[in-house]
mmCIF file of C-alpha atoms (C1' of nucleotides) in Angstrom:
data_model
loop_
_atom_site.group_PDB
_atom_site.id
_atom_site.type_symbol
_atom_site.label_atom_id
_atom_site.label_comp_id
_atom_site.label_asym_id
_atom_site.label_seq_id
_atom_site.Cartn_x
_atom_site.Cartn_y
_atom_site.Cartn_z
ATOM 1 C CA MET A 1 -0.316 0.004 -0.089
ATOM 2 C CA GLY A 2 1.614 2.978 -0.948
ATOM 3 C CA ARG A 3 0.522 6.523 -0.900
ATOM 4 C CA TRP A 4 -0.333 6.474 -4.505
ATOM 5 C CA ASP A 5 -3.173 3.880 -3.950
ATOM 6 C CA GLY A 6 -6.171 5.809 -2.311
ATOM 7 C CA PRO A 7 -9.024 7.481 -4.704
ATOM 8 C CA ALA A 8 -8.212 10.775 -5.851
ATOM 9 C CA LEU A 9 -9.426 12.711 -3.030
ATOM 10 C CA ALA A 10 -7.370 11.313 -0.795
ATOM 11 C CA VAL A 11 -4.177 11.489 -2.138
ATOM 12 C CA ALA A 12 -5.371 15.215 -2.985
ATOM 13 C CA ARG A 13 -5.103 15.879 0.061
ATOM 14 C CA SER A 14 -2.338 13.954 1.348
ATOM 15 C CA LEU A 15 -0.252 15.996 -1.573
ATOM 16 C CA VAL A 16 -1.105 19.076 -0.039
ATOM 17 C CA GLY A 17 1.720 20.593 1.836
ATOM 18 C CA SER A 18 3.816 17.700 0.185
ATOM 19 C CA VAL A 19 7.521 18.932 -1.377
ATOM 20 C CA LEU A 20 7.765 17.858 -4.823
ATOM 21 C CA THR A 21 11.800 17.947 -6.390
ATOM 22 C CA THR A 22 12.969 17.924 -9.597
ATOM 23 C CA GLN A 23 16.534 17.553 -10.600
ATOM 24 C CA SER A 24 18.311 18.176 -13.663
ATOM 25 C CA THR A 25 21.961 18.568 -15.214
ATOM 26 C CA VAL A 26 21.363 22.122 -14.306
ATOM 27 C CA GLY A 27 20.366 21.973 -10.869
ATOM 28 C CA ARG A 28 17.838 21.083 -8.382
ATOM 29 C CA THR A 29 14.323 22.874 -8.015
ATOM 30 C CA SER A 30 11.644 22.422 -5.575
ATOM 31 C CA VAL A 31 8.502 24.073 -4.503
ATOM 32 C CA THR A 32 5.773 22.866 -1.893
ATOM 33 C CA ILE A 33 2.629 22.057 -3.333
ATOM 34 C CA THR A 34 -0.107 24.672 -2.136
ATOM 35 C CA GLU A 35 -2.787 23.244 -4.085
ATOM 36 C CA VAL A 36 -4.443 20.204 -6.086
ATOM 37 C CA GLU A 37 -7.674 19.509 -7.924
ATOM 38 C CA ALA A 38 -8.820 15.768 -7.825
ATOM 39 C CA TYR A 39 -9.989 13.914 -11.273
ATOM 40 C CA GLY A 40 -12.534 10.843 -11.582
ATOM 41 C CA GLY A 41 -12.752 8.548 -14.854
ATOM 42 C CA SER A 42 -15.875 7.179 -16.309
ATOM 43 C CA ASP A 43 -18.235 9.337 -13.705
ATOM 44 C CA ASP A 44 -16.214 12.718 -14.051
ATOM 45 C CA PRO A 45 -17.104 14.735 -16.794
ATOM 46 C CA ALA A 46 -14.533 17.096 -16.878
ATOM 47 C CA SER A 47 -12.026 14.220 -17.272
ATOM 48 C CA HIS A 48 -9.853 13.603 -19.573
ATOM 49 C CA ALA A 49 -10.782 10.205 -18.801
ATOM 50 C CA PHE A 50 -14.709 10.241 -19.224
ATOM 51 C CA ARG A 51 -14.635 9.427 -22.572
ATOM 52 C CA GLY A 52 -12.779 6.329 -22.467
ATOM 53 C CA ARG A 53 -9.339 5.170 -23.174
ATOM 54 C CA THR A 54 -7.291 7.498 -25.641
ATOM 55 C CA PRO A 55 -3.484 7.646 -26.923
ATOM 56 C CA ARG A 56 -3.547 11.094 -24.694
ATOM 57 C CA ASN A 57 -4.834 9.843 -21.378
ATOM 58 C CA ALA A 58 -3.213 6.230 -21.113
ATOM 59 C CA PRO A 59 -1.388 7.256 -18.462
ATOM 60 C CA MET A 60 -4.390 7.693 -16.452
ATOM 61 C CA PHE A 61 -5.152 3.957 -17.078
ATOM 62 C CA GLY A 62 -2.020 3.271 -15.685
ATOM 63 C CA PRO A 63 -1.428 1.848 -11.725
ATOM 64 C CA GLY A 64 -1.104 4.523 -8.901
ATOM 65 C CA GLY A 65 1.595 6.932 -8.691
ATOM 66 C CA THR A 66 1.937 6.954 -13.084
ATOM 67 C CA ILE A 67 2.783 10.623 -14.377
ATOM 68 C CA TYR A 68 -0.021 12.367 -16.751
ATOM 69 C CA VAL A 69 1.605 15.433 -18.313
ATOM 70 C CA TYR A 70 -0.639 17.082 -21.260
ATOM 71 C CA ARG A 71 -0.822 20.770 -23.150
ATOM 72 C CA SER A 72 -2.745 23.085 -22.273
ATOM 73 C CA TYR A 73 -4.238 25.419 -24.297
ATOM 74 C CA GLY A 74 -1.505 24.342 -26.665
ATOM 75 C CA LEU A 75 1.422 26.434 -24.980
ATOM 76 C CA HIS A 76 1.280 25.210 -20.894
ATOM 77 C CA TRP A 77 2.233 21.983 -19.907
ATOM 78 C CA CYS A 78 0.403 20.408 -16.799
ATOM 79 C CA LEU A 79 1.243 17.776 -13.757
ATOM 80 C CA ASN A 80 -0.945 14.623 -12.625
ATOM 81 C CA ILE A 81 -0.161 12.299 -10.702
ATOM 82 C CA VAL A 82 -2.173 9.039 -11.199
ATOM 83 C CA THR A 83 -4.183 7.384 -8.250
ATOM 84 C CA GLY A 84 -5.920 4.121 -7.565
ATOM 85 C CA GLU A 85 -5.913 0.791 -9.375
ATOM 86 C CA ALA A 86 -4.649 0.103 -12.910
ATOM 87 C CA ASP A 87 -7.784 1.220 -15.120
ATOM 88 C CA ASN A 88 -9.525 2.716 -12.585
ATOM 89 C CA PRO A 89 -8.893 6.124 -14.240
ATOM 90 C CA GLN A 90 -8.238 8.583 -11.321
ATOM 91 C CA ALA A 91 -5.856 11.896 -10.829
ATOM 92 C CA VAL A 92 -4.510 15.145 -9.059
ATOM 93 C CA LEU A 93 -4.006 17.320 -10.515
ATOM 94 C CA ILE A 94 -0.863 19.927 -9.222
ATOM 95 C CA ARG A 95 -2.382 23.365 -9.124
ATOM 96 C CA ALA A 96 0.917 26.003 -6.810
ATOM 97 C CA GLY A 97 3.420 25.721 -5.130
ATOM 98 C CA TRP A 98 5.493 28.117 -3.084
ATOM 99 C CA PRO A 99 9.429 28.189 -4.594
ATOM 100 C CA GLY A 100 11.296 26.325 -2.473
ATOM 101 C CA GLU A 101 14.999 24.842 -3.388
ATOM 102 C CA GLY A 102 16.769 26.389 -6.501
ATOM 103 C CA ARG A 103 14.438 29.377 -6.789
ATOM 104 C CA ALA A 104 17.410 31.321 -9.308
ATOM 105 C CA LEU A 105 16.439 28.506 -11.510
ATOM 106 C CA MET A 106 12.990 29.014 -11.026
ATOM 107 C CA GLU A 107 13.466 32.639 -12.437
ATOM 108 C CA GLN A 108 15.650 31.471 -15.146
ATOM 109 C CA ARG A 109 12.670 29.263 -16.545
ATOM 110 C CA ARG A 110 10.053 31.898 -15.842
ATOM 111 C CA GLY A 111 12.160 34.877 -17.162
ATOM 112 C CA ARG A 112 10.649 36.670 -14.163
ATOM 113 C CA VAL A 113 11.155 36.953 -10.409
ATOM 114 C CA ASP A 114 7.487 36.963 -9.195
ATOM 115 C CA HIS A 115 4.574 34.690 -9.670
ATOM 116 C CA LEU A 116 6.929 31.081 -10.280
ATOM 117 C CA ALA A 117 4.535 28.908 -9.428
ATOM 118 C CA ASP A 118 0.684 30.267 -8.835
ATOM 119 C CA GLY A 119 -0.666 28.302 -11.543
ATOM 120 C CA PRO A 120 -0.534 24.573 -13.096
ATOM 121 C CA GLY A 121 1.419 25.914 -16.367
ATOM 122 C CA LYS A 122 4.306 27.705 -14.309
ATOM 123 C CA LEU A 123 4.332 25.420 -11.842
ATOM 124 C CA THR A 124 5.358 23.060 -14.297
ATOM 125 C CA ALA A 125 7.694 25.378 -16.473
ATOM 126 C CA ALA A 126 9.590 26.684 -12.803
ATOM 127 C CA LEU A 127 10.362 22.690 -11.786
ATOM 128 C CA GLY A 128 11.644 22.061 -15.508
ATOM 129 C CA ILE A 129 8.514 19.082 -16.054
ATOM 130 C CA ASP A 130 7.088 18.886 -19.676
ATOM 131 C CA ASP A 131 6.377 16.087 -21.483
ATOM 132 C CA SER A 132 8.857 13.718 -21.465
ATOM 133 C CA ILE A 133 7.654 12.560 -17.793
ATOM 134 C CA ASP A 134 4.387 10.994 -19.778
ATOM 135 C CA GLY A 135 3.792 8.002 -18.757
ATOM 136 C CA MET A 136 6.648 7.303 -16.298
ATOM 137 C CA HIS A 137 5.887 5.666 -12.543
ATOM 138 C CA ILE A 138 6.859 8.151 -10.160
ATOM 139 C CA GLU A 139 8.910 5.695 -7.808
ATOM 140 C CA ALA A 140 10.975 5.435 -10.712
ATOM 141 C CA LEU A 141 12.105 8.065 -11.845
ATOM 142 C CA GLU A 142 15.149 9.868 -10.355
ATOM 143 C CA THR A 143 14.286 13.292 -11.486
ATOM 144 C CA VAL A 144 11.355 13.456 -10.197
ATOM 145 C CA SER A 145 9.989 13.441 -6.875
ATOM 146 C CA ILE A 146 7.244 14.014 -3.582
ATOM 147 C CA THR A 147 7.872 13.660 -0.117
ATOM 148 C CA GLY A 148 5.696 14.928 3.051
ATOM 149 C CA PRO A 149 4.340 16.549 4.637
ATOM 150 C CA GLY A 150 6.628 16.683 7.205
ATOM 151 C CA SER A 151 4.047 17.861 9.436
ATOM 152 C CA GLN A 152 0.246 18.247 9.879
ATOM 153 C CA VAL A 153 -1.000 21.132 7.172
ATOM 154 C CA ASP A 154 -4.865 22.412 7.594
ATOM 155 C CA CYS A 155 -6.509 22.644 4.169
ATOM 156 C CA GLU A 156 -10.167 23.888 2.666
ATOM 157 C CA TRP A 157 -12.029 22.182 -0.152
ATOM 158 C CA LYS A 158 -13.084 24.797 -2.687
ATOM 159 C CA ARG A 159 -14.827 24.197 -6.553
ATOM 160 C CA ARG A 160 -12.790 23.361 -8.920
ATOM 161 C CA VAL A 161 -11.921 26.509 -11.128
ATOM 162 C CA GLY A 162 -10.816 26.255 -15.033
ATOM 163 C CA LEU A 163 -14.138 24.176 -16.311
ATOM 164 C CA THR A 164 -16.760 24.161 -18.005
ATOM 165 C CA LEU A 165 -18.194 20.821 -16.875
ATOM 166 C CA ALA A 166 -18.906 19.772 -13.171
ATOM 167 C CA ALA A 167 -16.808 22.333 -11.568
ATOM 168 C CA ASP A 168 -19.169 22.585 -9.336
ATOM 169 C CA ARG A 169 -17.620 19.509 -7.640
ATOM 170 C CA PRO A 170 -15.633 21.062 -4.046
ATOM 171 C CA TRP A 171 -12.476 19.086 -5.419
ATOM 172 C CA ARG A 172 -9.950 21.613 -5.568
ATOM 173 C CA CYS A 173 -8.042 21.088 -2.325
ATOM 174 C CA VAL A 174 -6.211 24.358 -1.081
ATOM 175 C CA LEU A 175 -3.573 24.932 2.107
ATOM 176 C CA ILE A 176 -4.549 27.084 4.414
ATOM 177 C CA ALA A 177 -1.619 29.881 5.282
ATOM 178 C CA THR A 178 -1.318 30.406 8.619
ATOM 179 C CA GLY A 179 0.773 33.383 8.690
ATOM 180 C "C1'" DC B 1 -11.383 15.466 -42.676
ATOM 181 C "C1'" DG B 2 -11.565 20.149 -40.841
ATOM 182 C "C1'" DG B 3 -13.757 22.329 -37.623
ATOM 183 C "C1'" DT B 4 -13.550 23.331 -32.450
ATOM 184 C "C1'" DG B 5 -12.475 24.503 -28.112
ATOM 185 C "C1'" DG B 6 -9.645 23.382 -23.835
ATOM 186 C "C1'" DA B 7 -7.283 20.907 -16.367
ATOM 187 C "C1'" DT B 8 -3.868 28.398 -19.268
ATOM 188 C "C1'" DT B 9 -0.656 32.133 -18.591
ATOM 189 C "C1'" DC B 10 0.265 37.199 -20.194
ATOM 190 C "C1'" DT B 11 0.127 41.795 -21.334
ATOM 191 C "C1'" DC B 12 -2.429 45.846 -21.852
ATOM 192 C "C1'" DT B 13 -6.115 49.119 -20.065
ATOM 193 C "C1'" DG C 1 -11.278 42.634 -17.367
ATOM 194 C "C1'" DA C 2 -10.490 41.100 -21.698
ATOM 195 C "C1'" DG C 3 -8.023 39.785 -26.022
ATOM 196 C "C1'" DA C 4 -4.316 37.159 -27.829
ATOM 197 C "C1'" DA C 5 -0.946 33.520 -28.301
ATOM 198 C "C1'" DT C 6 -0.842 28.551 -30.207
ATOM 199 C "C1'" DC C 7 -1.106 22.692 -30.829
ATOM 200 C "C1'" DC C 8 -3.060 18.748 -31.070
ATOM 201 C "C1'" DA C 9 -6.986 15.073 -29.682
ATOM 202 C "C1'" DC C 10 -11.500 14.244 -30.265
ATOM 203 C "C1'" DC C 11 -16.437 14.561 -32.854
ATOM 204 C "C1'" DG C 12 -19.001 15.011 -36.421
ATOM 205 C "C1'" DA C 13 -19.560 13.845 -41.633
#
DNA sequence: CGGTGGATTCTCT
DNA sequence: GAGAATCCACCGA
């Protein structure tokens, strides 16, 4: 029983406050995850897996811990972690994080010094994540890891954003800043 | 086989 | 707060 075996909502909750780290030849970068969003399968009209398996969403049908990266609006990459059993598509979208290690590298990748990872596309850009890891298993990758959370964090469930379908589901989990 | 629109971001007003 | 930038999977024909 690994941390990716449970339903998307439970994994989503456990990811908030965790640290996502990427390692490459140019350096190491990390963020503390502050916002995630859960997606289901055939029961969730907003999910890419809603209409069944396709070449693009195939990673969502893999076992928990599989990485699903897709292109958004032709421009950005969005990072998902698949959860649960294979062939029961569920995933968690990593929406935002606080910059941690490797801030200078993240600033360089983003081309600015603010708003480094406060959105799904910005987060992948800051961490240097693209579709080269699509379909890989996170535990098998040296270059991507998720640890923690090291301490208890408070979260709030809100409705999903950026969707036209089933956006009302309170499946977006946001870290409550304790000041 | 072409039209369509999105789990977004940036810039300018 | 609105509009543009920009790709490709999916759907209907």
